[in-house]
Short mmCIF file of N, CA and C in Angstrom, two decimals:
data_model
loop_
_atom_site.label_atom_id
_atom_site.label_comp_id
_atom_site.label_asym_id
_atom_site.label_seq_id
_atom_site.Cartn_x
_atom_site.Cartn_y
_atom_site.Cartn_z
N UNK A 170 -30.60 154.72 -111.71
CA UNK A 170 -29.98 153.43 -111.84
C UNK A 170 -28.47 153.54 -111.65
N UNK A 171 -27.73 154.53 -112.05
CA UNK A 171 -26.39 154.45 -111.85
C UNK A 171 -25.88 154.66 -110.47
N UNK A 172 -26.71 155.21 -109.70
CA UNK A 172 -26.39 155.48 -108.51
C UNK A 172 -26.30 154.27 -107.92
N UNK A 173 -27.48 153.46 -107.97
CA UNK A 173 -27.86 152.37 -107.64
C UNK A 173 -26.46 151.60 -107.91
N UNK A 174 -26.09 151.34 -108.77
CA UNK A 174 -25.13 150.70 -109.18
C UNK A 174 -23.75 151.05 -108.57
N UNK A 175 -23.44 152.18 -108.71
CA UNK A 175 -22.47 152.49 -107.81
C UNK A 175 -22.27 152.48 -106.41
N UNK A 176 -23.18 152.50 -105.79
CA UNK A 176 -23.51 151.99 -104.24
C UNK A 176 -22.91 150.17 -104.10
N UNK A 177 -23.82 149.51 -105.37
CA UNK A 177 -23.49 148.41 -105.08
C UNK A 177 -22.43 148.11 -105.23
N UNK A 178 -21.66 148.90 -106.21
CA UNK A 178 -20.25 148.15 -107.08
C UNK A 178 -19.16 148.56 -105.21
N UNK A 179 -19.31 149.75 -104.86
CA UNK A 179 -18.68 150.33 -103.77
C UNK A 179 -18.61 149.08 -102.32
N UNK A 180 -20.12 148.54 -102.57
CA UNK A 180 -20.13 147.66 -101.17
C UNK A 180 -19.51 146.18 -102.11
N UNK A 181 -19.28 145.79 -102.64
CA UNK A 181 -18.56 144.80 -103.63
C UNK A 181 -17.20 144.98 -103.13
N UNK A 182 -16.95 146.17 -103.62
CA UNK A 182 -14.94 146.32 -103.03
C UNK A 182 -15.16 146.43 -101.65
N UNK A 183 -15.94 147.10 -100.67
CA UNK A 183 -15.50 146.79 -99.17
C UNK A 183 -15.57 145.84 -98.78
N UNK A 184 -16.93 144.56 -99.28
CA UNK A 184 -16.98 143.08 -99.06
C UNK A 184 -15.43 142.90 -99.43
N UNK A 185 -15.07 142.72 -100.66
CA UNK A 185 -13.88 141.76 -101.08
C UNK A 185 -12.65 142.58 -100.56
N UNK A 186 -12.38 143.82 -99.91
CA UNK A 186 -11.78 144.40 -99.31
C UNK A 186 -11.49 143.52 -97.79
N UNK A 187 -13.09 143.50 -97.15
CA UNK A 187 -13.22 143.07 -95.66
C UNK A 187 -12.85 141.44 -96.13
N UNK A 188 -13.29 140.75 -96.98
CA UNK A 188 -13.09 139.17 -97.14
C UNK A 188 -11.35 139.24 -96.89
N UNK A 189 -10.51 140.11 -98.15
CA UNK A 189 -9.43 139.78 -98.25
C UNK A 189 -8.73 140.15 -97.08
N UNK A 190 -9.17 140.97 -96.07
CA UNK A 190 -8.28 141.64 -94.32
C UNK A 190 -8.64 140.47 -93.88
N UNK A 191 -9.61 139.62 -94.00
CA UNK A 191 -10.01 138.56 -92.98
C UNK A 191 -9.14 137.48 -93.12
N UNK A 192 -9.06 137.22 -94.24
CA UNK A 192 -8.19 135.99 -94.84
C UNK A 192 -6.55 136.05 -94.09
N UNK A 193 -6.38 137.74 -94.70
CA UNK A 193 -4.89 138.01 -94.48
C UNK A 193 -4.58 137.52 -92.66
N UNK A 194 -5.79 138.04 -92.06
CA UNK A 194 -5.68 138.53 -90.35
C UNK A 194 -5.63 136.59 -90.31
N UNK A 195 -6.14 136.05 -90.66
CA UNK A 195 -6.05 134.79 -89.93
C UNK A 195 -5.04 133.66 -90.80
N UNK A 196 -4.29 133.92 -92.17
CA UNK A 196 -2.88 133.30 -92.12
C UNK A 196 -1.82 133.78 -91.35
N UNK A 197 -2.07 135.18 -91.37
CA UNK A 197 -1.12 136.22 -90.11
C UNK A 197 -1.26 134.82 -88.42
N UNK A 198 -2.03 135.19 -88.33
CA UNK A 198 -2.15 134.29 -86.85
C UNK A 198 -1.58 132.67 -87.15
N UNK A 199 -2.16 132.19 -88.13
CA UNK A 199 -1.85 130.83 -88.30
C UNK A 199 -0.23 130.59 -88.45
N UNK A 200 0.35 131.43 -89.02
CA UNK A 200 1.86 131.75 -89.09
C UNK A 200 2.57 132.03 -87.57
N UNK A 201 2.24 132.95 -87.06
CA UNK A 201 2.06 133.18 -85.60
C UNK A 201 2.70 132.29 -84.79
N UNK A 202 1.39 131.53 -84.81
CA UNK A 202 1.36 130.31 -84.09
C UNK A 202 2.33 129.22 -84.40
N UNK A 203 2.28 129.00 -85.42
CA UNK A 203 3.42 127.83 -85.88
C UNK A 203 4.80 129.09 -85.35
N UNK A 204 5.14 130.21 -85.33
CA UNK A 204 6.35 130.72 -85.13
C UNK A 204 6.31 130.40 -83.66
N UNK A 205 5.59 130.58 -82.58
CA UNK A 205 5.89 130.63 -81.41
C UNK A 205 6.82 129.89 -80.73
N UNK A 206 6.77 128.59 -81.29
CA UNK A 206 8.71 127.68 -81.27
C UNK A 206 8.55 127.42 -79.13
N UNK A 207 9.24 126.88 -78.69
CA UNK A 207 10.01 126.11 -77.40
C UNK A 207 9.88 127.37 -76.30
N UNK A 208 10.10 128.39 -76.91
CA UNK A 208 10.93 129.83 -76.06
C UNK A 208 9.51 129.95 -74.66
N UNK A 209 10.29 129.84 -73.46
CA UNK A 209 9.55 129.95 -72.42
C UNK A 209 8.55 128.80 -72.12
N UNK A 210 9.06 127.44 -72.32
CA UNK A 210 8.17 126.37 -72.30
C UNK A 210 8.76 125.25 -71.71
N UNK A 211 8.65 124.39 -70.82
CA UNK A 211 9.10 123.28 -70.21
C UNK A 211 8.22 122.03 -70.74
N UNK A 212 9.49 121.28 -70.34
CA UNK A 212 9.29 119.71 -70.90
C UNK A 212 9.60 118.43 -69.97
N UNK A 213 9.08 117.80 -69.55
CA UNK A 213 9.23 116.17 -69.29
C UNK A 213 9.31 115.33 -70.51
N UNK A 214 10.69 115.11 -69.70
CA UNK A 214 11.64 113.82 -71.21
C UNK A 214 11.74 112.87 -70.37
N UNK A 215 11.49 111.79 -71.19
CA UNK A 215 11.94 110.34 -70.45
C UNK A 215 12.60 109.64 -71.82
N UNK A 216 13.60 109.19 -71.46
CA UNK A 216 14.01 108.20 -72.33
C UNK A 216 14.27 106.57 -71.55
N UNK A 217 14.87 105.59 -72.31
CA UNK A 217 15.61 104.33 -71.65
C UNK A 217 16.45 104.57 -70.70
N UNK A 218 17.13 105.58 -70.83
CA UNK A 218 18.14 105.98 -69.83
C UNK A 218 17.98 106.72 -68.33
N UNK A 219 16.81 107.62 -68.50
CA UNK A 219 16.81 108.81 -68.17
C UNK A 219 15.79 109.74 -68.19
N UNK A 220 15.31 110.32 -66.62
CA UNK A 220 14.06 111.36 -67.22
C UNK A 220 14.63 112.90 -66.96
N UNK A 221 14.41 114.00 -67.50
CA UNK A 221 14.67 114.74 -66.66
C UNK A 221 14.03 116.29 -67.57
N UNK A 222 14.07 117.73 -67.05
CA UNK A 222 13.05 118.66 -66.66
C UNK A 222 13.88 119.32 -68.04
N UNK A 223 12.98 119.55 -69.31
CA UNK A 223 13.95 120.50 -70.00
C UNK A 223 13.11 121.74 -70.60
N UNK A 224 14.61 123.25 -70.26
CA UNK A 224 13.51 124.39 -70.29
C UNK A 224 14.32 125.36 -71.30
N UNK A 225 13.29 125.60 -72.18
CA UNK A 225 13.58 126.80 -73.29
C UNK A 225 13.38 127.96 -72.68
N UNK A 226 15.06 128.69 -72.19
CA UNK A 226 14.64 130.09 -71.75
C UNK A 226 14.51 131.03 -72.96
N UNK A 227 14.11 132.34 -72.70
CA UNK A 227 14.28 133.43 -73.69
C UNK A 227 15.28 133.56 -74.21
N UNK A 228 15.63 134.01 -75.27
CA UNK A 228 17.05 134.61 -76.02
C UNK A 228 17.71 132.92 -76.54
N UNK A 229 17.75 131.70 -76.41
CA UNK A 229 18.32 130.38 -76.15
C UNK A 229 18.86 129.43 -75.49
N UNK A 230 18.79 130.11 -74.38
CA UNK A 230 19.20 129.32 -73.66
C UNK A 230 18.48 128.16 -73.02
N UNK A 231 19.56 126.89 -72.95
CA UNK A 231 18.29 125.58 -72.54
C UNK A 231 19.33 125.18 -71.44
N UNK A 232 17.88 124.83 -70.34
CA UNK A 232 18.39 123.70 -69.48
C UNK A 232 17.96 122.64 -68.27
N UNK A 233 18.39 122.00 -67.95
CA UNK A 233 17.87 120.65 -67.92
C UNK A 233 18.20 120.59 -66.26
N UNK A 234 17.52 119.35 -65.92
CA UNK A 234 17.81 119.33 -64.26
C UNK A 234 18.81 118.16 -64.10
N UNK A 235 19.45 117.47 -65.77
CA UNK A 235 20.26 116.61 -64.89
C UNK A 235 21.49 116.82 -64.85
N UNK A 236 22.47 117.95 -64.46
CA UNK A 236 22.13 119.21 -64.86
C UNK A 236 22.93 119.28 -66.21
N UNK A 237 22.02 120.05 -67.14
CA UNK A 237 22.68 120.00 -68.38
C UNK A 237 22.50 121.65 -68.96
N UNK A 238 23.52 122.06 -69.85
CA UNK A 238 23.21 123.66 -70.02
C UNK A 238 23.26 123.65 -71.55
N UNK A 239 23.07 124.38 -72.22
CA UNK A 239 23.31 124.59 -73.58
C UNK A 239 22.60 126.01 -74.61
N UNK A 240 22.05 125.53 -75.92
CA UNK A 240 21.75 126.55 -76.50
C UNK A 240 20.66 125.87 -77.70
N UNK A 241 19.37 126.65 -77.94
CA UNK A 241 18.60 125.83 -78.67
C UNK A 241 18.28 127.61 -79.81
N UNK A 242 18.02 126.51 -81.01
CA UNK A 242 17.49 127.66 -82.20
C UNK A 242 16.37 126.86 -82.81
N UNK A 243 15.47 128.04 -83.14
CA UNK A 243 14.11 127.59 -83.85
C UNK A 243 14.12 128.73 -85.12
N UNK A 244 13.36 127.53 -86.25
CA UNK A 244 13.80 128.43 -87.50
C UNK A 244 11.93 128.49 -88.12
N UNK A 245 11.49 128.15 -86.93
CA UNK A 245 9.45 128.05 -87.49
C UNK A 245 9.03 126.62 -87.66
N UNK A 246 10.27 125.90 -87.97
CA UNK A 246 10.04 124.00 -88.14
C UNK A 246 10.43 123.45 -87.56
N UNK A 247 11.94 124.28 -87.27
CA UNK A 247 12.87 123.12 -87.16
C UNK A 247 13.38 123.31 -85.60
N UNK A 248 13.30 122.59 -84.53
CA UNK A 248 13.74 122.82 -83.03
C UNK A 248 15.21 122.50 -82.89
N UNK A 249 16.56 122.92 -83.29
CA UNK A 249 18.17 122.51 -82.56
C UNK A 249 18.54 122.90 -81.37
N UNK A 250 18.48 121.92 -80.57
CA UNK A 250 19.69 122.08 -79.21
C UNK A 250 21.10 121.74 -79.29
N UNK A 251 21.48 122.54 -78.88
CA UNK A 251 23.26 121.85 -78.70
C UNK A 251 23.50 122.01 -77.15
N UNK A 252 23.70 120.64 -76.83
CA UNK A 252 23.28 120.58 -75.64
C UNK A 252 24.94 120.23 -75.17
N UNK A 253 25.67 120.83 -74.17
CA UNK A 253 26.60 121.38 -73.78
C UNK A 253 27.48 119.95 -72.91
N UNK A 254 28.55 119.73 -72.78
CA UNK A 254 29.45 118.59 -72.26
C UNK A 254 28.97 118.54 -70.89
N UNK A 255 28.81 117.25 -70.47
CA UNK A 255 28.55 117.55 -68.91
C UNK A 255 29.90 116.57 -68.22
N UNK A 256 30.68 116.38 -68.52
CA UNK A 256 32.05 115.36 -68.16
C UNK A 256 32.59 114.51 -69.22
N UNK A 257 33.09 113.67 -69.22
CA UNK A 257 33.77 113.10 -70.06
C UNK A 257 32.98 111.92 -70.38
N UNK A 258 31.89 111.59 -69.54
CA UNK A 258 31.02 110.49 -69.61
C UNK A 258 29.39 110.95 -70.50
N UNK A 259 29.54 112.32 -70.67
CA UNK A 259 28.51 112.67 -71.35
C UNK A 259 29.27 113.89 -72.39
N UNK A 260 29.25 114.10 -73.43
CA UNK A 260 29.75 114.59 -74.29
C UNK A 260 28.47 115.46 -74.86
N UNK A 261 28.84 116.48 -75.39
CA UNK A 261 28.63 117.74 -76.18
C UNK A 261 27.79 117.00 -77.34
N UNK A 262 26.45 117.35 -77.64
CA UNK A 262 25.35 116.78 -78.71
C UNK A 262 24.66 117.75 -79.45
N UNK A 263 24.21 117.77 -80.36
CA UNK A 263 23.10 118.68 -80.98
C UNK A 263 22.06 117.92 -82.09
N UNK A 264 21.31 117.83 -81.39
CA UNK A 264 19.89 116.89 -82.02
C UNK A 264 18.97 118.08 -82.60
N UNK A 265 18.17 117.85 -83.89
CA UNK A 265 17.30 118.63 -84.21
C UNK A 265 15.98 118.12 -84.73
N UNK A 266 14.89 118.76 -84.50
CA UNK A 266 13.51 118.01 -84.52
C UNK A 266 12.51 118.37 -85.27
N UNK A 267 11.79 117.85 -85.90
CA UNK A 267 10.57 118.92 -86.28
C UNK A 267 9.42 119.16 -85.38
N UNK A 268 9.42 120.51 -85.49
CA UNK A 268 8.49 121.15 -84.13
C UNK A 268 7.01 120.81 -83.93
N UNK A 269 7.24 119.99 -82.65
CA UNK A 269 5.71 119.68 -82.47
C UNK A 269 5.12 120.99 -81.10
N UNK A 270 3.91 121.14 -81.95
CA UNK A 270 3.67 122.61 -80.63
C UNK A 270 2.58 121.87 -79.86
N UNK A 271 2.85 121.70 -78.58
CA UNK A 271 1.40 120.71 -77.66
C UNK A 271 1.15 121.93 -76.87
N UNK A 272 -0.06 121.95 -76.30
CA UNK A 272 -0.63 122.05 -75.45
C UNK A 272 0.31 122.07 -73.89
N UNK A 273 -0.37 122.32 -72.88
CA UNK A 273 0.38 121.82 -71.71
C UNK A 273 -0.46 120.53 -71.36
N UNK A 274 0.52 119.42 -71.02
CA UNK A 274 -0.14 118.06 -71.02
C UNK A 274 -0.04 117.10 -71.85
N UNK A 275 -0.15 117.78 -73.08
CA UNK A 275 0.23 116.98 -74.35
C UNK A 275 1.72 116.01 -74.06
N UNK A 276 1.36 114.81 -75.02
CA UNK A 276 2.58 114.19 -75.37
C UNK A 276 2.87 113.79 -76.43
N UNK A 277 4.18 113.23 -77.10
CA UNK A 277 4.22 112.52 -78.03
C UNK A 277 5.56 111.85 -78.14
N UNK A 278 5.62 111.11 -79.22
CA UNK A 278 7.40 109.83 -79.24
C UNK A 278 8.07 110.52 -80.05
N UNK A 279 9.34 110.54 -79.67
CA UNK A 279 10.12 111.05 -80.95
C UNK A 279 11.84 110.36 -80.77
N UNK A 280 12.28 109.97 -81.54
CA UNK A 280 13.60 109.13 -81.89
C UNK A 280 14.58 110.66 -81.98
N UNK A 281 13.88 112.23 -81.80
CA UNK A 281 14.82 113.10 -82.20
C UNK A 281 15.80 114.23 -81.05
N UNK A 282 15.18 113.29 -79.56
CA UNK A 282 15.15 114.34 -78.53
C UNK A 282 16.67 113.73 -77.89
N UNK A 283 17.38 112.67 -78.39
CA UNK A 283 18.44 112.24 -77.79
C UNK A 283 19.45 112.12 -78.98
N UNK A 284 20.99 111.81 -78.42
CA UNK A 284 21.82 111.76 -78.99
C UNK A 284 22.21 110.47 -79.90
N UNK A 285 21.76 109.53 -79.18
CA UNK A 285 21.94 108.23 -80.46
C UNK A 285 20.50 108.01 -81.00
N UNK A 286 19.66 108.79 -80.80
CA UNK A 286 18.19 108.62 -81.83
C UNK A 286 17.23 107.16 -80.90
N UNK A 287 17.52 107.26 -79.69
CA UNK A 287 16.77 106.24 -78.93
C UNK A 287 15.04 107.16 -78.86
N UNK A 288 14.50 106.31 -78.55
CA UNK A 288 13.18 106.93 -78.01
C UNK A 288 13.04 107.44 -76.95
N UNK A 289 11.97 108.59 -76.72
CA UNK A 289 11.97 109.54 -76.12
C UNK A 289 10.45 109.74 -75.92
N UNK A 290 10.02 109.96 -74.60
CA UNK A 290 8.73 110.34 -74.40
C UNK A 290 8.61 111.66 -74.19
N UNK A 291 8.13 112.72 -74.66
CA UNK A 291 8.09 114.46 -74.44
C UNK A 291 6.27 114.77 -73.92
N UNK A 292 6.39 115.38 -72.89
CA UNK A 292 5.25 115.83 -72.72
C UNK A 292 5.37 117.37 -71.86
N UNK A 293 4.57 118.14 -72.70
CA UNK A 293 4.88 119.69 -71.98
C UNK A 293 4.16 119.72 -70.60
N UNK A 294 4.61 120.80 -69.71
CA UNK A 294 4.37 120.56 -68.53
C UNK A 294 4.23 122.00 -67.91
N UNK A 295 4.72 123.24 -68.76
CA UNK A 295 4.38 124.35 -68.87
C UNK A 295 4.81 125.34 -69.98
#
């Protein structure tokens, strides 16, 4: 009988051993995923004003086809661009968003992708 018992008590801790790696392995990923942030991803923006091509390179750098240059940081939530002067008729901005992660194709509205908080259509595109 004790043997018996010890066999079982043994497959008890590798179950709740293997349960607890499983758990860990897939908040690990779920974390992951929410970290993966803008970096290497393009966007179609349209606003009232204006549509135009915007791209999260590696390291931060962002930029746009009308033509606009700047610098974006992701903190796991939160998406900031500071999006760079383009003349005296467009001035130096930094808008920040909470991170929506789509698909390619996906879209959605957000009041957070422009400088006076107008609406904004975002849909990823790669």
């Amino acid at each position: 009988m004790t043997l018996f018992y010890r066999v079982i008590r043994q497959s008890g801790r590798a179950c709740a051993w293997a349960l607890a790696s499983a758990c860990l392995m897939l908040a690990c990923n779920a974390a992951q995923a929410q970290m993966t942030g803008p970096e290497g991803r393009v966007y179609d923006v349209r606003t009232e004003q204006e549509r135009y091509t915007a791209r999260f390179q590696p390291g931060g750098a962002y930029l746009d086809d009308r033509p606009r240059t700047g610098r974006w940081q992701f903190d796991g939530r939160t998406l900031c661009m500071l999006i760079a002067a383009a003349g005296p008729q467009a001035p130096e901005y930094e808008v920040c968003t909470p991170w929506r992660d789509l698909e390619i194709g996906e879209s959605y509205e957000s009041r957070y992708w422009t400088a006076q908080g107008g609406p904004a259509h975002i849909t990823r595109i790669q």
